[in-house]
PDB file of C-alpha atoms in Angstrom:
ATOM      1  CA  THR A  94     112.460 183.635  57.342  1.00 66.00           C
ATOM      2  CA  ASN A  95     110.383 184.707  60.340  1.00 77.00           C
ATOM      3  CA  GLY A  96     113.389 186.753  61.500  1.00 83.00           C
ATOM      4  CA  GLN A  97     113.519 188.422  58.093  1.00 85.00           C
ATOM      5  CA  ARG A  98     109.813 189.231  58.344  1.00 88.00           C
ATOM      6  CA  ASP A  99     110.346 190.795  61.773  1.00 88.00           C
ATOM      7  CA  ARG A 100     113.137 192.991  60.396  1.00 89.00           C
ATOM      8  CA  LEU A 101     111.020 193.996  57.390  1.00 90.00           C
ATOM      9  CA  ARG A 102     108.094 194.822  59.679  1.00 89.00           C
ATOM     10  CA  ALA A 103     110.398 197.035  61.724  1.00 88.00           C
ATOM     11  CA  GLY A 104     112.134 198.728  58.773  1.00 86.00           C
ATOM     12  CA  THR A 105     109.488 199.292  56.106  1.00 86.00           C
ATOM     13  CA  PRO A 106     107.207 201.756  57.954  1.00 83.00           C
ATOM     14  CA  ALA A 107     109.937 204.392  57.676  1.00 81.00           C
ATOM     15  CA  VAL A 108     109.555 204.455  53.878  1.00 80.00           C
ATOM     16  CA  GLY A 109     105.764 204.386  53.824  1.00 72.00           C
ATOM     17  CA  ARG A 110     103.238 202.138  52.148  1.00 71.00           C
ATOM     18  CA  ARG A 111     104.985 202.095  48.772  1.00 76.00           C
ATOM     19  CA  VAL A 112     107.490 199.471  49.990  1.00 88.00           C
ATOM     20  CA  ARG A 113     105.474 196.338  50.670  1.00 93.00           C
ATOM     21  CA  PHE A 114     106.627 192.773  51.256  1.00 94.00           C
ATOM     22  CA  CYS A 115     105.291 189.255  51.645  1.00 95.00           C
ATOM     23  CA  LEU A 116     106.670 186.206  53.429  1.00 94.00           C
ATOM     24  CA  TYR A 117     105.488 183.352  51.193  1.00 95.00           C
ATOM     25  CA  ASN A 118     105.965 179.911  52.675  1.00 94.00           C
ATOM     26  CA  GLY A 119     103.878 176.880  53.600  1.00 93.00           C
ATOM     27  CA  ASN A 120     102.378 178.770  56.558  1.00 93.00           C
ATOM     28  CA  THR A 121     101.100 181.723  54.520  1.00 95.00           C
ATOM     29  CA  PRO A 122      97.299 181.652  54.874  1.00 95.00           C
ATOM     30  CA  GLY A 123      95.001 181.705  51.858  1.00 96.00           C
ATOM     31  CA  SER A 124      93.196 184.766  53.190  1.00 95.00           C
ATOM     32  CA  LEU A 125      93.057 186.967  56.278  1.00 94.00           C
ATOM     33  CA  PRO A 126      90.373 189.107  57.881  1.00 93.00           C
ATOM     34  CA  ALA A 127      90.664 192.746  56.811  1.00 88.00           C
ATOM     35  CA  GLU A 128      91.686 193.888  60.308  1.00 90.00           C
ATOM     36  CA  ASP A 129      94.628 191.426  60.284  1.00 89.00           C
ATOM     37  CA  GLU A 130      95.738 192.685  56.857  1.00 85.00           C
ATOM     38  CA  ARG A 131      95.688 196.277  58.197  1.00 86.00           C
ATOM     39  CA  ARG A 132      97.731 195.392  61.291  1.00 88.00           C
ATOM     40  CA  PHE A 133     100.991 195.615  59.310  1.00 89.00           C
ATOM     41  CA  PRO A 134     100.124 197.799  56.294  1.00 88.00           C
ATOM     42  CA  GLN A 135     103.450 197.142  54.557  1.00 91.00           C
ATOM     43  CA  GLU A 136     103.010 193.362  54.782  1.00 93.00           C
ATOM     44  CA  VAL A 137     100.971 191.295  52.369  1.00 94.00           C
ATOM     45  CA  GLY A 138      99.896 188.547  54.747  1.00 93.00           C
ATOM     46  CA  ALA A 139      97.740 186.242  52.623  1.00 96.00           C
ATOM     47  CA  ARG A 140      98.028 184.354  49.355  1.00 96.00           C
ATOM     48  CA  ASN A 141      94.938 185.903  47.780  1.00 96.00           C
ATOM     49  CA  THR A 142      96.343 189.419  48.313  1.00 95.00           C
ATOM     50  CA  LEU A 143      99.784 188.338  47.052  1.00 96.00           C
ATOM     51  CA  ARG A 144      98.246 186.954  43.864  1.00 97.00           C
ATOM     52  CA  ALA A 145      96.053 190.001  43.262  1.00 96.00           C
ATOM     53  CA  ASP A 146      98.721 192.647  43.932  1.00 95.00           C
ATOM     54  CA  PRO A 147     102.285 191.252  44.283  1.00 96.00           C
ATOM     55  CA  PRO A 148     104.486 193.430  46.508  1.00 95.00           C
ATOM     56  CA  PRO A 149     107.951 194.608  45.426  1.00 94.00           C
ATOM     57  CA  ILE A 150     109.656 192.322  47.987  1.00 94.00           C
ATOM     58  CA  LEU A 151     108.935 188.593  48.178  1.00 95.00           C
ATOM     59  CA  VAL A 152     110.669 186.506  50.841  1.00 94.00           C
ATOM     60  CA  THR A 153     110.359 182.812  50.079  1.00 94.00           C
ATOM     61  CA  ASN A 154     112.259 179.541  49.855  1.00 91.00           C
ATOM     62  CA  ALA A 155     113.286 177.208  47.037  1.00 91.00           C
ATOM     63  CA  THR A 156     110.330 174.870  47.567  1.00 93.00           C
ATOM     64  CA  MET A 157     107.743 177.654  47.335  1.00 95.00           C
ATOM     65  CA  LEU A 158     109.545 179.098  44.334  1.00 94.00           C
ATOM     66  CA  GLU A 159     109.232 175.710  42.594  1.00 95.00           C
ATOM     67  CA  TYR A 160     105.511 175.625  43.406  1.00 95.00           C
ATOM     68  CA  MET A 161     105.044 179.186  42.191  1.00 95.00           C
ATOM     69  CA  LEU A 162     106.511 178.258  38.809  1.00 96.00           C
ATOM     70  CA  VAL A 163     104.084 175.377  38.248  1.00 95.00           C
ATOM     71  CA  ARG A 164     100.885 176.132  40.195  1.00 95.00           C
ATOM     72  CA  GLN A 165      98.094 177.684  38.167  1.00 96.00           C
ATOM     73  CA  GLU A 166      96.778 179.650  41.167  1.00 96.00           C
ATOM     74  CA  ASP A 167     100.201 181.351  41.501  1.00 97.00           C
ATOM     75  CA  ARG A 168     100.307 182.321  37.826  1.00 96.00           C
ATOM     76  CA  PRO A 169      99.059 185.894  38.514  1.00 96.00           C
ATOM     77  CA  ILE A 170     102.187 186.571  40.604  1.00 96.00           C
ATOM     78  CA  LEU A 171     104.347 185.857  37.559  1.00 96.00           C
ATOM     79  CA  ASP A 172     102.072 187.602  35.069  1.00 96.00           C
ATOM     80  CA  LEU A 173     101.798 190.790  37.123  1.00 96.00           C
ATOM     81  CA  SER A 174     105.562 190.812  37.832  1.00 95.00           C
ATOM     82  CA  ARG A 175     106.734 190.036  34.312  1.00 95.00           C
ATOM     83  CA  GLY A 176     109.801 192.030  33.321  1.00 96.00           C
ATOM     84  CA  VAL A 177     110.251 193.785  36.671  1.00 95.00           C
ATOM     85  CA  LEU A 178     112.416 191.306  38.605  1.00 95.00           C
ATOM     86  CA  ARG A 179     115.572 193.247  39.507  1.00 95.00           C
ATOM     87  CA  TRP A 180     117.069 191.628  42.630  1.00 93.00           C
ATOM     88  CA  ILE A 181     117.518 188.070  43.893  1.00 92.00           C
ATOM     89  CA  VAL A 182     118.963 187.558  47.372  1.00 90.00           C
ATOM     90  CA  LEU A 183     120.303 184.139  48.362  1.00 88.00           C
ATOM     91  CA  ASP A 184     120.619 184.001  52.135  1.00 87.00           C
ATOM     92  CA  GLU A 185     123.011 181.515  53.748  1.00 84.00           C
ATOM     93  CA  ALA A 186     124.683 180.904  50.388  1.00 81.00           C
ATOM     94  CA  HIS A 187     127.212 178.493  51.925  1.00 77.00           C
ATOM     95  CA  THR A 188     124.432 175.894  52.281  1.00 79.00           C
ATOM     96  CA  TYR A 189     124.204 175.513  48.488  1.00 80.00           C
ATOM     97  CA  VAL A 190     126.836 172.887  47.714  1.00 81.00           C
ATOM     98  CA  GLY A 191     127.019 169.921  45.355  1.00 85.00           C
ATOM     99  CA  SER A 192     123.718 168.831  43.879  1.00 89.00           C
ATOM    100  CA  GLN A 193     121.833 171.457  45.876  1.00 87.00           C
ATOM    101  CA  ALA A 194     123.920 174.205  44.256  1.00 86.00           C
ATOM    102  CA  ALA A 195     123.139 172.733  40.828  1.00 90.00           C
ATOM    103  CA  GLU A 196     119.421 172.604  41.671  1.00 92.00           C
ATOM    104  CA  ILE A 197     119.415 176.241  42.824  1.00 91.00           C
ATOM    105  CA  ALA A 198     121.291 177.307  39.686  1.00 91.00           C
ATOM    106  CA  LEU A 199     118.684 175.591  37.482  1.00 94.00           C
ATOM    107  CA  LEU A 200     115.825 176.986  39.573  1.00 95.00           C
ATOM    108  CA  LEU A 201     117.219 180.512  39.191  1.00 94.00           C
ATOM    109  CA  ARG A 202     117.336 180.096  35.408  1.00 95.00           C
ATOM    110  CA  ARG A 203     113.700 178.962  35.419  1.00 96.00           C
ATOM    111  CA  VAL A 204     112.764 181.922  37.642  1.00 96.00           C
ATOM    112  CA  LEU A 205     114.463 184.384  35.277  1.00 95.00           C
ATOM    113  CA  HIS A 206     112.610 182.838  32.333  1.00 96.00           C
ATOM    114  CA  ALA A 207     109.250 182.854  34.169  1.00 96.00           C
ATOM    115  CA  PHE A 208     109.652 186.527  35.117  1.00 96.00           C
ATOM    116  CA  GLY A 209     110.770 187.425  31.594  1.00 96.00           C
ATOM    117  CA  VAL A 210     114.195 188.796  32.481  1.00 96.00           C
ATOM    118  CA  GLN A 211     117.805 187.901  31.740  1.00 92.00           C
ATOM    119  CA  SER A 212     120.567 187.365  34.292  1.00 89.00           C
ATOM    120  CA  LYS A 213     122.355 190.507  33.055  1.00 87.00           C
ATOM    121  CA  ASP A 214     119.306 192.551  34.123  1.00 89.00           C
ATOM    122  CA  VAL A 215     119.160 191.156  37.667  1.00 91.00           C
ATOM    123  CA  ARG A 216     121.440 191.870  40.610  1.00 91.00           C
ATOM    124  CA  PHE A 217     122.202 188.795  42.671  1.00 88.00           C
ATOM    125  CA  ILE A 218     123.171 189.112  46.308  1.00 87.00           C
ATOM    126  CA  ALA A 219     124.500 186.128  48.217  1.00 84.00           C
ATOM    127  CA  THR A 220     125.008 186.398  51.955  1.00 84.00           C
ATOM    128  CA  SER A 221     126.975 184.133  54.236  1.00 79.00           C
ATOM    129  CA  ALA A 222     128.843 184.484  57.484  1.00 76.00           C
ATOM    130  CA  THR A 223     131.032 181.459  56.805  1.00 73.00           C
ATOM    131  CA  ILE A 224     132.211 181.573  53.181  1.00 67.00           C
ATOM    132  CA  GLY A 225     135.877 182.296  52.605  1.00 63.00           C
ATOM    133  CA  LYS A 226     138.593 183.887  54.669  1.00 66.00           C
ATOM    134  CA  VAL A 227     138.769 187.650  55.028  1.00 64.00           C
ATOM    135  CA  GLY A 228     141.522 189.123  52.869  1.00 68.00           C
ATOM    136  CA  ASP A 229     142.471 185.823  51.176  1.00 73.00           C
ATOM    137  CA  GLU A 230     142.564 186.460  47.404  1.00 79.00           C
ATOM    138  CA  GLY A 231     142.328 182.741  46.576  1.00 79.00           C
ATOM    139  CA  SER A 232     139.257 182.412  48.743  1.00 77.00           C
ATOM    140  CA  ILE A 233     137.688 185.495  47.161  1.00 81.00           C
ATOM    141  CA  GLU A 234     138.336 184.123  43.672  1.00 84.00           C
ATOM    142  CA  GLN A 235     136.751 180.772  44.605  1.00 81.00           C
ATOM    143  CA  LEU A 236     133.729 182.610  45.973  1.00 80.00           C
ATOM    144  CA  ARG A 237     133.472 184.676  42.772  1.00 84.00           C
ATOM    145  CA  GLU A 238     133.546 181.494  40.633  1.00 86.00           C
ATOM    146  CA  TYR A 239     130.970 179.806  42.871  1.00 83.00           C
ATOM    147  CA  LEU A 240     128.537 182.731  42.680  1.00 85.00           C
ATOM    148  CA  SER A 241     129.125 182.992  38.953  1.00 88.00           C
ATOM    149  CA  SER A 242     128.052 179.385  38.421  1.00 88.00           C
ATOM    150  CA  VAL A 243     125.013 179.637  40.716  1.00 86.00           C
ATOM    151  CA  ALA A 244     123.732 182.967  39.342  1.00 86.00           C
ATOM    152  CA  GLY A 245     124.680 182.341  35.713  1.00 86.00           C
ATOM    153  CA  VAL A 246     126.655 185.565  35.320  1.00 86.00           C
ATOM    154  CA  SER A 247     130.284 186.148  34.426  1.00 86.00           C
ATOM    155  CA  PRO A 248     132.809 186.353  37.299  1.00 85.00           C
ATOM    156  CA  GLU A 249     133.669 189.909  36.210  1.00 83.00           C
ATOM    157  CA  GLN A 250     130.170 191.012  37.226  1.00 83.00           C
ATOM    158  CA  ILE A 251     130.662 189.814  40.793  1.00 86.00           C
ATOM    159  CA  THR A 252     131.921 192.032  43.574  1.00 86.00           C
ATOM    160  CA  VAL A 253     132.793 190.365  46.857  1.00 84.00           C
ATOM    161  CA  ILE A 254     132.177 192.586  49.859  1.00 85.00           C
ATOM    162  CA  GLU A 255     133.877 191.343  52.989  1.00 82.00           C
ATOM    163  CA  GLY A 256     132.608 192.007  56.455  1.00 81.00           C
ATOM    164  CA  HIS A 257     134.830 192.797  59.366  1.00 80.00           C
ATOM    165  CA  ARG A 258     133.834 192.150  62.927  1.00 81.00           C
ATOM    166  CA  LYS A 259     133.848 195.217  65.105  1.00 85.00           C
ATOM    167  CA  ILE A 260     133.408 194.778  68.831  1.00 87.00           C
ATOM    168  CA  PRO A 261     132.354 198.010  70.519  1.00 82.00           C
ATOM    169  CA  GLU A 262     134.403 199.153  73.435  1.00 87.00           C
ATOM    170  CA  LEU A 263     132.573 198.947  76.745  1.00 86.00           C
ATOM    171  CA  PRO A 264     132.563 201.914  79.098  1.00 90.00           C
ATOM    172  CA  SER A 265     134.519 201.720  82.340  1.00 92.00           C
ATOM    173  CA  VAL A 266     132.709 199.781  85.047  1.00 93.00           C
ATOM    174  CA  ASP A 267     131.320 201.867  87.885  1.00 93.00           C
ATOM    175  CA  GLU A 268     131.129 199.685  91.009  1.00 93.00           C
ATOM    176  CA  SER A 269     128.352 201.859  92.425  1.00 93.00           C
ATOM    177  CA  ALA A 270     126.205 201.716  89.256  1.00 92.00           C
ATOM    178  CA  VAL A 271     122.888 199.855  89.397  1.00 92.00           C
ATOM    179  CA  LEU A 272     120.685 198.578  86.606  1.00 92.00           C
ATOM    180  CA  PRO A 273     118.234 201.243  85.466  1.00 92.00           C
ATOM    181  CA  GLU A 274     114.505 200.487  85.579  1.00 93.00           C
ATOM    182  CA  LEU A 275     113.096 198.865  82.430  1.00 92.00           C
ATOM    183  CA  GLU A 276     110.973 201.924  81.607  1.00 93.00           C
ATOM    184  CA  ALA A 277     114.045 204.155  81.821  1.00 93.00           C
ATOM    185  CA  LEU A 278     116.036 201.785  79.584  1.00 92.00           C
ATOM    186  CA  ALA A 279     113.238 201.665  77.020  1.00 92.00           C
ATOM    187  CA  ALA A 280     113.191 205.468  76.809  1.00 94.00           C
ATOM    188  CA  MET A 281     116.962 205.746  76.196  1.00 93.00           C
ATOM    189  CA  SER A 282     118.676 206.014  72.848  1.00 93.00           C
ATOM    190  CA  PRO A 283     120.572 202.834  71.847  1.00 90.00           C
ATOM    191  CA  ARG A 284     123.926 204.493  72.589  1.00 90.00           C
ATOM    192  CA  LEU A 285     122.854 205.707  76.046  1.00 93.00           C
ATOM    193  CA  ARG A 286     121.333 202.284  76.793  1.00 93.00           C
ATOM    194  CA  HIS A 287     124.634 200.631  75.808  1.00 91.00           C
ATOM    195  CA  ASP A 288     126.621 202.952  78.059  1.00 91.00           C
ATOM    196  CA  SER A 289     124.191 202.635  80.978  1.00 92.00           C
ATOM    197  CA  LEU A 290     124.256 198.842  80.896  1.00 93.00           C
ATOM    198  CA  GLY A 291     127.990 198.677  80.236  1.00 92.00           C
ATOM    199  CA  ARG A 292     128.840 200.612  83.412  1.00 93.00           C
ATOM    200  CA  VAL A 293     126.988 198.114  85.647  1.00 93.00           C
ATOM    201  CA  PRO A 294     129.310 195.427  87.091  1.00 91.00           C
TER     202      PRO A 294
END
């Protein structure tokens, strides 16, 4: 989840302060000095701020979600977010198998109830780099059934979006090319940086 926080820190400033997020796990401090809270204005960095003003995006794990449903001090998160839950993202969905899949399915039903929404009102996204075979209809159907049982929605509501690996073509090697200085690389656009590095033997 720290990687997700890094990506959110990098991506949310472009849309301004209205898109805020919080990484809520066992390491989330109870409070932070004001200057630390201002360091990343889009990030809610402490539990007291999360409970007082829940952000639109909450990144957490199953354990913290369980705690949130039963802990009195987390009750304001649920009360202030009642009826507005619209998206649930399950990362690394392939890890939910057997009893763990059943536990997640039950937890999701409890979450929907606690937030005062129904499964038909929420969009579920499940990500995985290892589920199914690209283009295999049987595999896609199995995946649809699996997600249906975990999310508690009908298979007809599920759309499977397959990814396809695309390896960019490298530029021709120039035997006389040398690595640019770090400052020069940092100033380049991603495409120019790719081409500059790709030409170096």
